[in-house]
Amino acid sequence: MTMTTTRPVQDSRAGRWVARHRFIAFVALAYAISWSLWLGAAAGGGQAFFLLGGLGPMAAAAIVTAVSGGSLIAWIRPVWRWRVPARWWAYALGLPALLYVVATLVLQGLGFPVDWSLGIERLPDYLGTLVFVLFLGGAMEEPGWRGFGLAVLQERYSPLRATIVLGLVWGVWHVPIYGPAGFVVPWVLAVFYTLLWNATHSVGLCILLHASFTPAQDHLLLMPRQDAYTAVLDTPDWVILGTYLAAAGVVVAMTRGRLGAGLPR
């Protein structure tokens, strides 16, 4: 009897190229998958196409891992890494809310009509958005961005340089949704995710941070919506961006650019 053998995928020409250029292959696939599905949604495919587009980074990471000969189990395992020090749970859940408290205080100081009682009124919407993004936002993105992309970049680059590169890639990925300037905020926020990933190696906590930022952005600017969102790049937008930049600068300075690398876990 003749036994037929199959070459490992990574031994093919394409597999060898992917193994040498894992990050480039990951980015190309993530963009191709997500943007084509979002284009389909815009062309009439509906909400299902839009939601499926969010799977692009995770699908790309899985494909590149498999094609390059990596372990899918080892790649996905950090999603379930929840046993980390309590301070990092507090960081993932509380940092976005804290940043919006600061932004709201600045706006109040500038004379904007801040109403702190809106925090209680918007709490149900905040929690609902958090749960939604926990399962259908960050859960689809973070196994790709942090669990694969950041991990691969930090094999070669410093944490800060890897964050700058990944943050830009992550930001540009959002452009079809948020418009030409939609890359800016994710690019800045990437600093906070790198610190969390390096300190915990928990994709699960990165998902939680992602799920905390979205409802904070949607619900925790404590002003009447007709005053808070009057135009694109109005004063509240600049205050929020300035708060993000200042906080990211503090994190970089306090960690001396290491962004959590080398911390005991």
Short mmCIF file of C-alpha atoms in Angstrom, two decimals:
data_model
loop_
_atom_site.label_atom_id
_atom_site.label_comp_id
_atom_site.label_asym_id
_atom_site.label_seq_id
_atom_site.Cartn_x
_atom_site.Cartn_y
_atom_site.Cartn_z
CA MET A 1 0.00 0.00 0.00
CA THR A 2 1.30 3.43 -0.91
CA MET A 3 0.97 6.18 1.69
CA THR A 4 0.61 9.73 0.42
CA THR A 5 2.11 12.47 2.52
CA THR A 6 1.11 16.12 2.53
CA ARG A 7 3.68 18.82 3.01
CA PRO A 8 3.05 21.09 5.99
CA VAL A 9 1.45 24.33 4.86
CA GLN A 10 4.43 26.35 6.04
CA ASP A 11 6.70 24.35 3.69
CA SER A 12 4.92 25.71 0.61
CA ARG A 13 6.22 28.84 -1.04
CA ALA A 14 3.26 30.88 0.22
CA GLY A 15 3.63 29.41 3.68
CA ARG A 16 7.31 30.30 3.84
CA TRP A 17 6.55 33.88 2.76
CA VAL A 18 3.84 34.23 5.39
CA ALA A 19 6.14 32.78 8.06
CA ARG A 20 8.76 35.43 7.21
CA HIS A 21 6.25 38.29 6.99
CA ARG A 22 3.62 37.41 9.57
CA PHE A 23 2.66 40.97 10.46
CA ILE A 24 2.36 42.16 6.86
CA ALA A 25 0.27 39.11 5.97
CA PHE A 26 -1.92 39.65 9.03
CA VAL A 27 -2.58 43.30 8.20
CA ALA A 28 -3.30 42.60 4.54
CA LEU A 29 -5.77 39.85 5.41
CA ALA A 30 -7.45 41.84 8.19
CA TYR A 31 -8.04 44.78 5.86
CA ALA A 32 -9.15 42.59 2.96
CA ILE A 33 -11.66 40.65 5.05
CA SER A 34 -13.10 43.59 6.97
CA TRP A 35 -13.18 46.19 4.23
CA SER A 36 -14.73 43.84 1.66
CA LEU A 37 -17.49 42.91 4.10
CA TRP A 38 -18.09 46.55 5.04
CA LEU A 39 -18.27 47.38 1.35
CA GLY A 40 -20.85 44.62 1.02
CA ALA A 41 -22.80 46.15 3.92
CA ALA A 42 -22.75 49.57 2.23
CA ALA A 43 -23.91 47.96 -1.01
CA GLY A 44 -26.99 46.55 0.69
CA GLY A 45 -25.71 43.53 2.56
CA GLY A 46 -27.11 44.87 5.80
CA GLN A 47 -26.05 44.71 9.43
CA ALA A 48 -24.88 41.11 9.22
CA PHE A 49 -22.13 42.06 6.75
CA PHE A 50 -21.15 45.00 8.94
CA LEU A 51 -20.84 42.85 12.07
CA LEU A 52 -18.96 40.10 10.25
CA GLY A 53 -16.46 42.70 9.10
CA GLY A 54 -15.36 43.07 12.70
CA LEU A 55 -14.06 39.51 12.57
CA GLY A 56 -11.34 40.48 10.11
CA PRO A 57 -8.46 40.87 12.60
CA MET A 58 -9.26 37.64 14.44
CA ALA A 59 -9.74 35.66 11.22
CA ALA A 60 -6.52 37.06 9.79
CA ALA A 61 -4.57 36.15 12.92
CA ALA A 62 -5.93 32.60 12.86
CA ILE A 63 -5.08 32.14 9.17
CA VAL A 64 -1.55 33.52 9.49
CA THR A 65 -0.91 31.47 12.63
CA ALA A 66 -2.02 28.27 10.91
CA VAL A 67 -0.25 28.94 7.60
CA SER A 68 3.03 29.89 9.30
CA GLY A 69 3.01 26.72 11.39
CA GLY A 70 2.06 28.27 14.73
CA SER A 71 -0.23 26.80 17.34
CA LEU A 72 -3.82 28.01 17.21
CA ILE A 73 -4.34 26.80 20.78
CA ALA A 74 -1.38 28.81 22.05
CA TRP A 75 -2.61 31.87 20.13
CA ILE A 76 -6.18 31.76 21.47
CA ARG A 77 -5.33 30.71 25.05
CA PRO A 78 -4.72 34.30 26.33
CA VAL A 79 -8.39 35.10 25.64
CA TRP A 80 -9.20 33.01 28.70
CA ARG A 81 -6.41 34.36 30.90
CA TRP A 82 -8.46 36.07 33.60
CA ARG A 83 -6.38 35.34 36.70
CA VAL A 84 -4.43 38.58 36.85
CA PRO A 85 -3.90 41.06 39.72
CA ALA A 86 -7.02 43.02 40.68
CA ARG A 87 -5.38 46.33 39.77
CA TRP A 88 -5.47 45.36 36.10
CA TRP A 89 -9.17 44.56 36.31
CA ALA A 90 -9.64 48.02 37.81
CA TYR A 91 -7.53 49.48 35.00
CA ALA A 92 -9.56 47.75 32.25
CA LEU A 93 -12.91 48.71 33.75
CA GLY A 94 -12.07 52.10 35.21
CA LEU A 95 -9.53 53.88 33.01
CA PRO A 96 -11.98 55.00 30.30
CA ALA A 97 -14.47 56.29 32.87
CA LEU A 98 -11.67 58.15 34.67
CA LEU A 99 -10.54 59.81 31.44
CA TYR A 100 -14.08 60.99 30.78
CA VAL A 101 -14.37 62.39 34.30
CA VAL A 102 -11.24 64.43 33.53
CA ALA A 103 -12.59 65.56 30.14
CA THR A 104 -15.91 66.52 31.69
CA LEU A 105 -14.16 68.54 34.41
CA VAL A 106 -12.17 70.40 31.75
CA LEU A 107 -15.36 71.18 29.81
CA GLN A 108 -17.04 72.38 32.98
CA GLY A 109 -14.08 74.68 33.62
CA LEU A 110 -14.49 76.04 30.08
CA GLY A 111 -18.10 76.93 30.81
CA PHE A 112 -19.88 74.12 29.00
CA PRO A 113 -23.26 72.92 30.41
CA VAL A 114 -22.09 69.87 32.35
CA ASP A 115 -24.74 67.84 34.19
CA TRP A 116 -23.23 65.23 36.52
CA SER A 117 -26.65 63.66 37.18
CA LEU A 118 -26.56 62.31 33.63
CA GLY A 119 -24.11 59.69 34.91
CA ILE A 120 -26.94 57.87 36.71
CA GLU A 121 -29.41 58.42 33.90
CA ARG A 122 -27.08 56.94 31.30
CA LEU A 123 -25.84 54.02 33.41
CA PRO A 124 -28.22 51.43 31.83
CA ASP A 125 -27.13 52.46 28.32
CA TYR A 126 -23.50 52.38 29.42
CA LEU A 127 -23.82 48.83 30.77
CA GLY A 128 -25.78 47.67 27.73
CA THR A 129 -23.14 48.98 25.35
CA LEU A 130 -20.36 47.46 27.46
CA VAL A 131 -21.94 43.99 27.27
CA PHE A 132 -22.58 44.32 23.53
CA VAL A 133 -19.01 45.36 22.75
CA LEU A 134 -17.63 42.74 25.13
CA PHE A 135 -19.03 40.02 22.87
CA LEU A 136 -19.39 41.68 19.45
CA GLY A 137 -16.65 44.30 19.37
CA GLY A 138 -13.50 43.83 21.36
CA ALA A 139 -13.99 40.08 21.42
CA MET A 140 -13.68 40.02 17.62
CA GLU A 141 -10.78 42.45 17.37
CA GLU A 142 -8.41 41.93 20.29
CA PRO A 143 -7.30 38.33 19.55
CA GLY A 144 -5.96 39.86 16.34
CA TRP A 145 -4.62 43.27 17.32
CA ARG A 146 -3.08 42.54 20.70
CA GLY A 147 -3.06 38.74 20.80
CA PHE A 148 -1.25 38.48 17.47
CA GLY A 149 -0.19 41.78 15.93
CA LEU A 150 1.35 43.36 19.01
CA ALA A 151 2.95 40.11 20.09
CA VAL A 152 4.60 39.67 16.69
CA LEU A 153 5.82 43.28 16.47
CA GLN A 154 7.37 43.15 19.94
CA GLU A 155 9.51 40.21 18.88
CA ARG A 156 11.45 42.73 16.80
CA TYR A 157 10.66 46.23 18.05
CA SER A 158 10.53 48.06 21.36
CA PRO A 159 7.10 48.29 23.02
CA LEU A 160 6.72 51.95 22.11
CA ARG A 161 7.71 51.50 18.47
CA ALA A 162 5.49 48.43 18.17
CA THR A 163 2.61 50.43 19.64
CA ILE A 164 3.09 53.27 17.18
CA VAL A 165 3.03 50.86 14.24
CA LEU A 166 0.13 48.76 15.45
CA GLY A 167 -1.85 51.80 16.60
CA LEU A 168 -1.63 53.33 13.13
CA VAL A 169 -2.66 50.06 11.47
CA TRP A 170 -5.51 49.62 13.94
CA GLY A 171 -6.61 53.20 13.40
CA VAL A 172 -6.58 53.11 9.59
CA TRP A 173 -8.61 49.88 9.75
CA HIS A 174 -11.43 52.02 11.25
CA VAL A 175 -11.40 54.64 8.48
CA PRO A 176 -14.25 53.09 6.44
CA ILE A 177 -16.43 53.36 9.56
CA TYR A 178 -15.34 56.68 11.08
CA GLY A 179 -14.04 58.61 8.08
CA PRO A 180 -10.59 59.96 7.11
CA ALA A 181 -9.72 61.14 10.62
CA GLY A 182 -10.99 57.96 12.22
CA PHE A 183 -7.48 56.60 12.68
CA VAL A 184 -6.38 59.23 15.20
CA VAL A 185 -8.13 58.09 18.40
CA PRO A 186 -7.24 54.38 18.08
CA TRP A 187 -3.65 55.37 17.34
CA VAL A 188 -3.48 57.21 20.69
CA LEU A 189 -5.46 54.62 22.65
CA ALA A 190 -3.08 51.85 21.56
CA VAL A 191 -0.71 52.98 24.34
CA PHE A 192 -3.19 51.91 27.02
CA TYR A 193 -3.74 48.51 25.43
CA THR A 194 -0.02 47.78 25.12
CA LEU A 195 0.50 48.49 28.80
CA LEU A 196 -2.32 46.12 29.72
CA TRP A 197 -1.15 43.38 27.36
CA ASN A 198 2.46 43.52 28.48
CA ALA A 199 1.49 43.58 32.15
CA THR A 200 -0.93 40.64 31.94
CA HIS A 201 -0.62 38.86 28.56
CA SER A 202 -4.41 38.61 28.82
CA VAL A 203 -6.39 39.14 25.64
CA GLY A 204 -9.46 38.80 27.85
CA LEU A 205 -8.51 41.96 29.80
CA CYS A 206 -7.78 43.78 26.53
CA ILE A 207 -11.27 42.83 25.36
CA LEU A 208 -12.65 44.24 28.61
CA LEU A 209 -10.73 47.50 28.14
CA HIS A 210 -12.11 47.73 24.60
CA ALA A 211 -15.61 47.09 25.93
CA SER A 212 -15.10 49.85 28.53
CA PHE A 213 -13.84 52.51 26.12
CA THR A 214 -16.75 52.31 23.68
CA PRO A 215 -19.57 53.01 26.18
CA ALA A 216 -17.46 55.68 27.84
CA GLN A 217 -17.14 57.46 24.49
CA ASP A 218 -20.85 57.05 23.80
CA HIS A 219 -22.33 57.88 27.20
CA LEU A 220 -19.90 59.43 29.70
CA LEU A 221 -19.44 62.91 28.32
CA LEU A 222 -21.89 64.32 30.84
CA MET A 223 -23.49 67.07 28.81
CA PRO A 224 -26.84 67.21 26.98
CA ARG A 225 -26.26 65.52 23.65
CA GLN A 226 -27.34 68.57 21.67
CA ASP A 227 -24.50 70.49 23.35
CA ALA A 228 -21.89 67.74 23.39
CA TYR A 229 -22.09 66.67 19.75
CA THR A 230 -22.77 69.82 17.79
CA ALA A 231 -20.29 69.23 14.95
CA VAL A 232 -17.33 67.14 13.91
CA LEU A 233 -14.17 68.24 15.75
CA ASP A 234 -15.93 70.71 17.99
CA THR A 235 -14.52 71.76 21.39
CA PRO A 236 -15.63 68.60 23.27
CA ASP A 237 -13.90 66.44 20.65
CA TRP A 238 -10.66 68.37 21.08
CA VAL A 239 -10.90 68.16 24.87
CA ILE A 240 -11.40 64.38 24.70
CA LEU A 241 -8.47 63.97 22.30
CA GLY A 242 -6.32 66.20 24.48
CA THR A 243 -7.20 64.12 27.53
CA TYR A 244 -6.26 60.93 25.71
CA LEU A 245 -2.96 62.42 24.53
CA ALA A 246 -2.05 63.73 27.97
CA ALA A 247 -2.85 60.41 29.64
CA ALA A 248 -0.93 58.45 26.99
CA GLY A 249 2.04 60.77 27.53
CA VAL A 250 1.91 60.12 31.26
CA VAL A 251 1.88 56.35 30.68
CA VAL A 252 4.85 56.53 28.30
CA ALA A 253 6.80 58.74 30.71
CA MET A 254 6.02 56.69 33.82
CA THR A 255 7.03 53.43 32.13
CA ARG A 256 10.00 55.03 30.32
CA GLY A 257 8.59 53.73 27.08
CA ARG A 258 8.55 50.12 28.27
CA LEU A 259 4.74 50.11 28.51
CA GLY A 260 4.56 47.26 30.98
CA ALA A 261 7.21 45.04 29.42
CA GLY A 262 9.09 43.12 32.08
CA LEU A 263 6.52 43.63 34.82
CA PRO A 264 5.86 40.50 36.93
CA ARG A 265 2.54 38.85 36.06
#
